[in-house]
Short mmCIF file of C-alpha atoms in Angstrom, two decimals:
data_model
loop_
_atom_site.label_atom_id
_atom_site.label_comp_id
_atom_site.label_asym_id
_atom_site.label_seq_id
_atom_site.Cartn_x
_atom_site.Cartn_y
_atom_site.Cartn_z
CA MET A 26 62.51 113.61 147.05
CA CYS A 27 58.66 112.51 145.94
CA PRO A 28 55.98 111.39 148.23
CA TYR A 29 55.47 108.35 145.94
CA ARG A 30 59.06 107.50 146.42
CA SER A 31 59.58 107.93 149.90
CA PHE A 32 56.65 105.48 150.26
CA TRP A 33 57.89 103.17 147.93
CA ILE A 34 61.27 102.83 150.06
CA ALA A 35 59.35 102.82 153.33
CA VAL A 36 57.60 99.81 151.91
CA LEU A 37 60.74 97.94 150.44
CA ALA A 38 62.38 98.70 153.87
CA TYR A 39 59.60 97.08 155.96
CA GLY A 40 59.24 93.98 153.40
CA ALA A 41 63.30 93.70 153.64
CA LEU A 42 63.33 93.62 157.39
CA SER A 43 60.53 91.46 157.39
CA ALA A 44 62.48 88.62 155.12
CA VAL A 45 65.29 88.99 157.48
CA ALA A 46 62.96 88.75 161.25
CA ALA A 47 62.12 85.17 159.07
CA LEU A 48 65.65 84.05 159.18
CA PRO A 49 65.85 80.99 160.21
CA PRO A 50 62.63 79.78 159.81
CA THR A 51 61.50 77.87 162.72
CA GLY A 52 58.54 76.33 161.25
CA PRO A 53 56.04 77.01 158.20
CA ALA A 54 54.45 80.06 159.98
CA SER A 55 57.75 82.47 159.87
CA ALA A 56 58.66 80.66 156.46
CA ILE A 57 55.45 81.90 154.69
CA GLY A 58 56.18 85.31 156.56
CA GLY A 59 59.72 85.51 155.07
CA VAL A 60 58.31 84.68 151.67
CA ALA A 61 55.47 87.28 151.89
CA GLY A 62 58.59 89.95 152.76
CA VAL A 63 60.31 89.11 149.81
CA LEU A 64 57.77 89.35 148.03
CA VAL A 65 56.58 92.80 149.23
CA ALA A 66 60.27 94.05 148.57
CA VAL A 67 60.33 92.97 145.14
CA SER A 68 57.27 94.16 143.95
CA ASP A 69 58.21 97.55 145.64
CA GLY A 70 61.70 97.59 144.05
CA TYR A 71 59.82 97.11 140.67
CA ALA A 72 57.85 100.13 141.47
CA LEU A 73 60.92 101.90 142.19
CA LEU A 74 62.10 101.07 139.04
CA ARG A 75 59.18 101.72 136.79
CA PRO A 76 57.00 104.55 138.54
CA ASP A 77 55.57 105.08 135.45
CA ARG A 78 53.85 101.32 135.46
CA VAL A 79 52.37 101.70 138.92
CA TRP A 80 50.42 103.38 141.07
CA GLY A 81 51.41 105.40 144.56
CA PRO A 82 49.54 105.76 147.26
#
């Protein structure tokens, strides 16, 4: 496996786990953290699907 791909998979896992950890939102801070985790996961999913359009680490 390419190092770039493993990096994006690790960051995708981090985003997904941080989004799940914020459920159920108990306040505005945890709701914002959940949304941020979803945004990280979505952007890294895009990086995995389109590696030619994003730069790696």
